[in-house]
CSV table of C-alpha atoms in Angstrom, one decimal:
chain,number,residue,atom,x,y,z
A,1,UNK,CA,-12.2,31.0,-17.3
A,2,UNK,CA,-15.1,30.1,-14.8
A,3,UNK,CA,-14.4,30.6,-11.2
A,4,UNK,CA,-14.9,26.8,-10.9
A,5,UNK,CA,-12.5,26.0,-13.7
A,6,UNK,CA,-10.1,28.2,-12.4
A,7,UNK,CA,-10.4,26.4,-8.4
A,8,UNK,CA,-9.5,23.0,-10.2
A,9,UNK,CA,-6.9,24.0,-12.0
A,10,UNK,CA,-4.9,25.5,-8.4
A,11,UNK,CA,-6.4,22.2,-6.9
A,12,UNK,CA,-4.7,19.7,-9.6
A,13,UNK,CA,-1.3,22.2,-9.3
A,14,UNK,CA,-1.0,21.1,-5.8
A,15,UNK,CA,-1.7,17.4,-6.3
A,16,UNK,CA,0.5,16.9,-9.1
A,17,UNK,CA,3.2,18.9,-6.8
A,18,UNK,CA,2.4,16.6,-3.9
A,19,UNK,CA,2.5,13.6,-6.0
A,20,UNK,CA,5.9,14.3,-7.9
A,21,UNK,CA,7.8,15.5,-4.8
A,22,UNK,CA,6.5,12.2,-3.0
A,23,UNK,CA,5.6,9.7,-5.3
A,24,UNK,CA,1.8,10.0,-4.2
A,25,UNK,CA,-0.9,12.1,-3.4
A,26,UNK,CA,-2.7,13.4,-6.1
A,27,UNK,CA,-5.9,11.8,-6.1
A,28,UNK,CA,-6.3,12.0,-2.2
A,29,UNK,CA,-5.5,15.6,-2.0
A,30,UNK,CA,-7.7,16.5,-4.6
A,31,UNK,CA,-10.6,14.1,-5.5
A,32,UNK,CA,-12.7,15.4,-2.2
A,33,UNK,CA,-12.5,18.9,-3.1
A,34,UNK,CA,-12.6,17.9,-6.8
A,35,UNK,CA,-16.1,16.0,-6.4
A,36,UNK,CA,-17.3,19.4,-4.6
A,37,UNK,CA,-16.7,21.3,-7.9
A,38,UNK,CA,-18.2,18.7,-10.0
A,39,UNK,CA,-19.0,15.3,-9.7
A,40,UNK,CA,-17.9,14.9,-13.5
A,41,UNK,CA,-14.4,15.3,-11.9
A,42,UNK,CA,-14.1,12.3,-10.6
A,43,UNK,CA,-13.0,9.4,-10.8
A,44,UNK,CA,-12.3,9.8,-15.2
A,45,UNK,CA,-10.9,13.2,-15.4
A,46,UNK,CA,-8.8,12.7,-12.1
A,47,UNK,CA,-7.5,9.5,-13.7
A,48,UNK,CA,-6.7,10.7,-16.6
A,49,UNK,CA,-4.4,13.6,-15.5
A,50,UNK,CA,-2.7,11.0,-13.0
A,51,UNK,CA,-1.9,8.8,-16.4
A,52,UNK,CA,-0.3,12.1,-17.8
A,53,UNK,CA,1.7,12.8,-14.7
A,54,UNK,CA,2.8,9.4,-13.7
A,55,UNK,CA,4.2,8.9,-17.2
A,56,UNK,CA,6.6,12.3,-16.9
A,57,UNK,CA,7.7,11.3,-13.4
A,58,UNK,CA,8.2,7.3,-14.0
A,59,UNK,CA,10.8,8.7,-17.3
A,60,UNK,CA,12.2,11.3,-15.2
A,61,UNK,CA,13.1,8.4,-12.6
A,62,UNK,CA,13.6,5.6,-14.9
A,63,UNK,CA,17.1,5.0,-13.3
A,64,UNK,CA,15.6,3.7,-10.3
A,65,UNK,CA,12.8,1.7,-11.3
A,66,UNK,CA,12.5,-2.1,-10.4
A,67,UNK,CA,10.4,-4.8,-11.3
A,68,UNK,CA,11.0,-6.8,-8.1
A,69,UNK,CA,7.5,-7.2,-6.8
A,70,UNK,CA,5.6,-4.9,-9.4
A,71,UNK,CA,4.3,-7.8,-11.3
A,72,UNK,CA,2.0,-9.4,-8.1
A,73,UNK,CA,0.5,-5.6,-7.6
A,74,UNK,CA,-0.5,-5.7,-11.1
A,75,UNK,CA,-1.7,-9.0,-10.8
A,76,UNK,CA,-3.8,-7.6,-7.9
A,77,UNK,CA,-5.0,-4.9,-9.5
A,78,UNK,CA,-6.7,-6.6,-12.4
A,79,UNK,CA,-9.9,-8.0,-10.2
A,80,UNK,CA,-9.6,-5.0,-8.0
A,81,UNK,CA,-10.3,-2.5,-11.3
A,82,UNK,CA,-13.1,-4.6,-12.3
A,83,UNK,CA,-14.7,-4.8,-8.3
A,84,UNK,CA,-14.3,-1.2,-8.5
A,85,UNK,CA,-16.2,-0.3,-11.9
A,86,UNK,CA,-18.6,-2.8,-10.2
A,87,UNK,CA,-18.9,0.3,-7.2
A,88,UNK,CA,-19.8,2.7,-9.9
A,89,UNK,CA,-22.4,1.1,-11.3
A,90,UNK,CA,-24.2,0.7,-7.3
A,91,UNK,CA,-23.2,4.3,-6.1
A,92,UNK,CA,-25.1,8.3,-6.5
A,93,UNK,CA,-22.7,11.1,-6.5
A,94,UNK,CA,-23.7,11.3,-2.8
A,95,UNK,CA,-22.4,8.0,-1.8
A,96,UNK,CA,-19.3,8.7,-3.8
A,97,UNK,CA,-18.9,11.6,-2.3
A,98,UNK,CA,-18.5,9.6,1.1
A,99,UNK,CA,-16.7,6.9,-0.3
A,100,UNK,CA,-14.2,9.4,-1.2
A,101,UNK,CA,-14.3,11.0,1.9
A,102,UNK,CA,-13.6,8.0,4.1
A,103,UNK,CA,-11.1,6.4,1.8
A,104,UNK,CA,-9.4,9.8,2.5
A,105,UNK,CA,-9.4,9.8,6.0
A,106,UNK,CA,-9.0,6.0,6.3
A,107,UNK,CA,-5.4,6.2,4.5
A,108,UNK,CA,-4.2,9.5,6.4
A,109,UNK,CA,-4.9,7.3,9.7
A,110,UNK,CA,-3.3,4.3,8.1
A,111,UNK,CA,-0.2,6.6,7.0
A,112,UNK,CA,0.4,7.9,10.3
A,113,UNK,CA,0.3,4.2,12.0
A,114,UNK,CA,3.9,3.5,13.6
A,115,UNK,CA,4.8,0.3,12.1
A,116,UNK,CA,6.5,-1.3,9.0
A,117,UNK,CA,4.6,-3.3,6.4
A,118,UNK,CA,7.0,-5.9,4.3
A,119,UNK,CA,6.3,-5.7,0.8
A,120,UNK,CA,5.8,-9.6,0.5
A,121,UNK,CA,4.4,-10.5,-3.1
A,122,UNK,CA,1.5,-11.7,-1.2
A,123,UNK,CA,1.2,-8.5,0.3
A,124,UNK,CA,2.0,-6.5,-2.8
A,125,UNK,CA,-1.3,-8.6,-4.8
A,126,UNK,CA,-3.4,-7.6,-2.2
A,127,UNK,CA,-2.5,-3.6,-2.4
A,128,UNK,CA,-2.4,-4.0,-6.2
A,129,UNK,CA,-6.4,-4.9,-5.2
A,130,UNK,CA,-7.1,-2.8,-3.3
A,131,UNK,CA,-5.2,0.1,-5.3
A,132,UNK,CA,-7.8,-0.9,-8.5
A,133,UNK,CA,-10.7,-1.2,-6.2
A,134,UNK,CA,-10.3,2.0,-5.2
A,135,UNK,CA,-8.5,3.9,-8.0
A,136,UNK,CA,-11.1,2.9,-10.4
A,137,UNK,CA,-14.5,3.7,-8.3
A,138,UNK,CA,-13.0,6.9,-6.7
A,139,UNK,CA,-9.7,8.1,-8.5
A,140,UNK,CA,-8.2,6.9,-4.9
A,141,UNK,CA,-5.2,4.4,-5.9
A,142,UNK,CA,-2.6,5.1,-4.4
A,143,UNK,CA,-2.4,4.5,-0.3
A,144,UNK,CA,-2.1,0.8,-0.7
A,145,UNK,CA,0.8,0.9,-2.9
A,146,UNK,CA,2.3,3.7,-0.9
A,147,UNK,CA,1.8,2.3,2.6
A,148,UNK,CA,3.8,-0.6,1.6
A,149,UNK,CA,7.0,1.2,-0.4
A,150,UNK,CA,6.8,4.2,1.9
A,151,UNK,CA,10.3,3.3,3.8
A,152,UNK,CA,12.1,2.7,0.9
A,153,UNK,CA,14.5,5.3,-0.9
A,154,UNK,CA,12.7,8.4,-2.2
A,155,UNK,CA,13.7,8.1,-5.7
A,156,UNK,CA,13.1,4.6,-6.1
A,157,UNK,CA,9.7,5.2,-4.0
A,158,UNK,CA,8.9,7.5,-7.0
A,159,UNK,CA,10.2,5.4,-9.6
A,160,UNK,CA,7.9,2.6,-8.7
A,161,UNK,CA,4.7,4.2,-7.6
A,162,UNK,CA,4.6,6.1,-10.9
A,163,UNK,CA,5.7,3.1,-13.3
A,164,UNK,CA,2.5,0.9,-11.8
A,165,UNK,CA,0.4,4.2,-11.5
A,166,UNK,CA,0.7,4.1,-15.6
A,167,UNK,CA,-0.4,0.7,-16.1
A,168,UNK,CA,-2.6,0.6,-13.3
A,169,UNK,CA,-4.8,3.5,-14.4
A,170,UNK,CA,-5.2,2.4,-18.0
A,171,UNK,CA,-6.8,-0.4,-16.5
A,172,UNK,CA,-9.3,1.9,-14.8
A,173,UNK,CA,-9.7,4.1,-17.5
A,174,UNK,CA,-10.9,1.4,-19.9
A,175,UNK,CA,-13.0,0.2,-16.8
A,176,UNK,CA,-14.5,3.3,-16.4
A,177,UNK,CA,-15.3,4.0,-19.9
A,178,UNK,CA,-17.8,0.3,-19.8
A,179,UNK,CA,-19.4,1.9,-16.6
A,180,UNK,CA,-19.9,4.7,-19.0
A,181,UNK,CA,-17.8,7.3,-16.8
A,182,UNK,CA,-15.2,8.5,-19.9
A,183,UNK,CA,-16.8,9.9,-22.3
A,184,UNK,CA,-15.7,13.3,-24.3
A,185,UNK,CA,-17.6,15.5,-21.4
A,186,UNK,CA,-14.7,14.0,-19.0
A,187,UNK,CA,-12.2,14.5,-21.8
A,188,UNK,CA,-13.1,18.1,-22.1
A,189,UNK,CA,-13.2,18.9,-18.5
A,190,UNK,CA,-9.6,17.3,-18.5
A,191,UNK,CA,-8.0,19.8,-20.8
A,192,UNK,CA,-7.6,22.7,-18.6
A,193,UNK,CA,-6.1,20.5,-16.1
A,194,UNK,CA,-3.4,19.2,-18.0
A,195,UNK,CA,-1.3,22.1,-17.8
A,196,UNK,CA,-1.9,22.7,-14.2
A,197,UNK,CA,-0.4,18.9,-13.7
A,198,UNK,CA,2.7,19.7,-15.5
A,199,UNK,CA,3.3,23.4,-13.5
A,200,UNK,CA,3.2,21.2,-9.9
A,201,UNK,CA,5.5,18.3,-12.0
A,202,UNK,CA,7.7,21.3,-12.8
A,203,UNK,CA,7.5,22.9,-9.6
A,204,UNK,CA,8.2,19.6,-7.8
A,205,UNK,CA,10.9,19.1,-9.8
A,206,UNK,CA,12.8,22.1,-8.8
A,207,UNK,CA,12.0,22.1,-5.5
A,208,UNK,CA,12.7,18.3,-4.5
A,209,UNK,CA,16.0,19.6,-2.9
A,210,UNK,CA,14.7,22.0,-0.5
A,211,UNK,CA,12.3,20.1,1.0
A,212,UNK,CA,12.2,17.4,3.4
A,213,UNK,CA,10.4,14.1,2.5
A,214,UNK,CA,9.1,14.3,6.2
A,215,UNK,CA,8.4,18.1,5.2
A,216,UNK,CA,6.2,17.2,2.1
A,217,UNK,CA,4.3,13.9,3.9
A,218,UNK,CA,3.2,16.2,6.5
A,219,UNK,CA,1.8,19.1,4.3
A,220,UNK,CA,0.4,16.2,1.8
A,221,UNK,CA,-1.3,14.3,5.1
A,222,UNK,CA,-2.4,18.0,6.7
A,223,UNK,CA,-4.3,18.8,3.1
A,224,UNK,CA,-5.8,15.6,2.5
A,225,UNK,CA,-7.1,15.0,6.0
A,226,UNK,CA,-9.0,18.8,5.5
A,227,UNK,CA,-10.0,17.5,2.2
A,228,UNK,CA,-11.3,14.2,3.2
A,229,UNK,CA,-13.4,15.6,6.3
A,230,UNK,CA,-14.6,18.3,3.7
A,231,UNK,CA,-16.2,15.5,1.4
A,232,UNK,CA,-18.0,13.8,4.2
A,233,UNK,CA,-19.5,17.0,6.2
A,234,UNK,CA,-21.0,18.0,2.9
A,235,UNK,CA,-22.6,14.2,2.6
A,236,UNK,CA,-24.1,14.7,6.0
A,237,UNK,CA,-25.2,18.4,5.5
């Protein structure tokens, strides 16, 4: 296996971790280091592994899901999927390299803000935008989402995140295959990922018990923040 290969595979191990200990995280942990391998990484192949994992994680916590508000994100993120396969037709790799980058840093700094956003259907539509904006143009579409739920219960945070994450990027996915961005190049790039995704989903779910959720957002914020700054110094230089 190529050194580069084998860098994405570790890379999507510890995304898929991050994402099914907390609910979120793949993309933004590993889309800025991902793009740095190969621009053909993102935003199809990244996508496509997040369908794969967010299907194992929204059965494993099926129990908890609820509809309750769901249905306005989704409503949301129909416009927002299209905007965003609009973005990939106007960007180079270069600028989505930076776009990546920045959306990165934006929703570490957002993360860390000390306040408590109501998930109001309003709201909810407006993440669900914002979430297909930027899922579909940079693999990036989960912050919204996860800024709003993120003070809810842990399993029901989970439960949620992943059962929208499903629909949400098989809208991107056929999005990006009319920008011409899935084609069988992004397929095959995808297949030595897959089982990297489901090592960090096993891992995860393992581990769930002896970590703290304020343990795992803190390791998830610390690796996205180096992540994101990597992305845009490589723009610039």
């Amino acid at each position: 296996m190529e050194p580069s290969i084998m860098l994405a595979v570790v890379v999507i191990a510890m995304g898929s971790f991050i994402q099914s200990a907390t609910g979120f995280g793949l993309a933004i942990a590993t889309a800025p280091i991902l793009i740095l391998i190969s621009i053909d990484y993102v935003p199809a192949p990244i996508t496509i592994i997040g369908l794969i994992l967010s299907l194992f994680n929204a059965w494993q916590y099926r129990s908890n899901f609820s509809l309750q508000g769901l249905l306005h994100a989704l409503i949301g993120r129909v416009p927002g999927s299209l905007a965003g396969g609009a973005v990939l037709m106007w960007v180079n790799a270069a600028q989505l390299t930076l776009l990546i980058g920045l959306s990165v840093i934006a929703a570490v700094l957002v993360s860390l803000l000390p306040i408590k956003i109501e998930p109001t259907p309003r709201r909810l539509a407006i993440a669900g935008f914002f979430s297909g904006l930027f899922g579909t143009s940079a693999g990036i579409g989960g912050p919204p989402m996860a800024l709003l739920m993120q003070h809810g219960e842990a399993n029901v945070i989970r439960a949620n995140l992943s059962a929208f994450f499903v629909v949400s990027s098989v809208l991107s996915l056929l999005v990006q295959g009319g920008a011409g961005y899935l084609s069988w190049h992004h397929f095959s790039l995808t297949l030595p990922l897959i089982p990297a995704c489901l090592v960090g989903y096993y891992v995860a779910k393992k581990t769930n018990h002896l970590l703290s959720k304020q343990q795992i957002r803190m390791m998830s914020l610390t690796l996205c923040s180096i992540s994101g700054v990597s992305a845009v110094v490589s723009y610039l230089y």
